């Protein structure tokens, strides 16, 4: 994975994934590391869908 980061907001979190909303449109890699202290998350994810500012990810085991 390339080194980089972007600030976004976890809008919805489930057992299997999350919806992240960014303030600006970003090019998001197919796999990423999600860090969200609010939900105590720090895990590898794969992007399922990107729609405008919203990115849906699935947590990887």
mmCIF file of C-alpha atoms in Angstrom:
data_model
loop_
_atom_site.group_PDB
_atom_site.id
_atom_site.type_symbol
_atom_site.label_atom_id
_atom_site.label_comp_id
_atom_site.label_asym_id
_atom_site.label_seq_id
_atom_site.Cartn_x
_atom_site.Cartn_y
_atom_site.Cartn_z
ATOM 1 C CA UNK A 1 0.000 0.000 0.000
ATOM 2 C CA UNK A 2 1.261 3.472 -0.707
ATOM 3 C CA UNK A 3 1.938 5.607 2.339
ATOM 4 C CA UNK A 4 -0.648 8.296 2.766
ATOM 5 C CA UNK A 5 -3.623 9.331 4.764
ATOM 6 C CA UNK A 6 -6.873 11.205 4.469
ATOM 7 C CA UNK A 7 -9.266 12.423 7.112
ATOM 8 C CA UNK A 8 -12.798 11.145 6.898
ATOM 9 C CA UNK A 9 -15.729 10.413 9.180
ATOM 10 C CA UNK A 10 -17.045 6.946 9.986
ATOM 11 C CA UNK A 11 -20.734 7.458 9.236
ATOM 12 C CA UNK A 12 -21.832 3.880 9.861
ATOM 13 C CA UNK A 13 -20.021 0.874 11.319
ATOM 14 C CA UNK A 14 -21.203 -2.738 11.422
ATOM 15 C CA UNK A 15 -19.550 -6.033 12.348
ATOM 16 C CA UNK A 16 -18.384 -6.532 8.758
ATOM 17 C CA UNK A 17 -17.560 -3.049 7.478
ATOM 18 C CA UNK A 18 -17.954 0.698 7.545
ATOM 19 C CA UNK A 19 -19.086 3.693 5.543
ATOM 20 C CA UNK A 20 -16.565 6.519 5.498
ATOM 21 C CA UNK A 21 -17.411 10.039 4.303
ATOM 22 C CA UNK A 22 -14.643 12.352 3.147
ATOM 23 C CA UNK A 23 -14.808 16.141 2.916
ATOM 24 C CA UNK A 24 -13.194 16.042 -0.532
ATOM 25 C CA UNK A 25 -13.147 13.409 -3.231
ATOM 26 C CA UNK A 26 -10.082 11.170 -2.871
ATOM 27 C CA UNK A 27 -8.555 8.409 -4.931
ATOM 28 C CA UNK A 28 -8.845 5.492 -2.534
ATOM 29 C CA UNK A 29 -6.733 2.340 -3.024
ATOM 30 C CA UNK A 30 -8.463 -1.046 -3.227
ATOM 31 C CA UNK A 31 -7.013 -2.003 0.178
ATOM 32 C CA UNK A 32 -6.401 0.362 3.075
ATOM 33 C CA UNK A 33 -5.855 0.559 6.804
ATOM 34 C CA UNK A 34 -8.741 2.177 8.668
ATOM 35 C CA UNK A 35 -7.998 3.913 11.948
ATOM 36 C CA UNK A 36 -11.024 5.286 13.792
ATOM 37 C CA UNK A 37 -10.469 5.915 17.522
ATOM 38 C CA UNK A 38 -14.160 6.797 18.026
ATOM 39 C CA UNK A 39 -15.118 3.186 17.229
ATOM 40 C CA UNK A 40 -11.864 1.642 18.474
ATOM 41 C CA UNK A 41 -10.959 0.499 14.941
ATOM 42 C CA UNK A 42 -7.514 -0.065 13.498
ATOM 43 C CA UNK A 43 -7.836 -2.719 10.803
ATOM 44 C CA UNK A 44 -7.137 -3.639 7.205
ATOM 45 C CA UNK A 45 -10.060 -3.182 4.824
ATOM 46 C CA UNK A 46 -10.978 -3.575 1.184
ATOM 47 C CA UNK A 47 -13.029 -1.012 -0.682
ATOM 48 C CA UNK A 48 -16.400 -2.352 -1.783
ATOM 49 C CA UNK A 49 -17.824 0.815 -3.323
ATOM 50 C CA UNK A 50 -16.929 4.456 -3.801
ATOM 51 C CA UNK A 51 -19.734 6.897 -4.549
ATOM 52 C CA UNK A 52 -18.759 10.554 -4.557
ATOM 53 C CA UNK A 53 -17.490 11.396 -1.083
ATOM 54 C CA UNK A 54 -18.614 8.068 0.441
ATOM 55 C CA UNK A 55 -16.473 4.929 0.576
ATOM 56 C CA UNK A 56 -17.805 1.554 1.762
ATOM 57 C CA UNK A 57 -15.228 -0.872 3.137
ATOM 58 C CA UNK A 58 -15.265 -4.481 4.313
ATOM 59 C CA UNK A 59 -13.091 -5.460 7.264
ATOM 60 C CA UNK A 60 -10.484 -8.113 6.524
ATOM 61 C CA UNK A 61 -9.696 -10.776 9.130
#
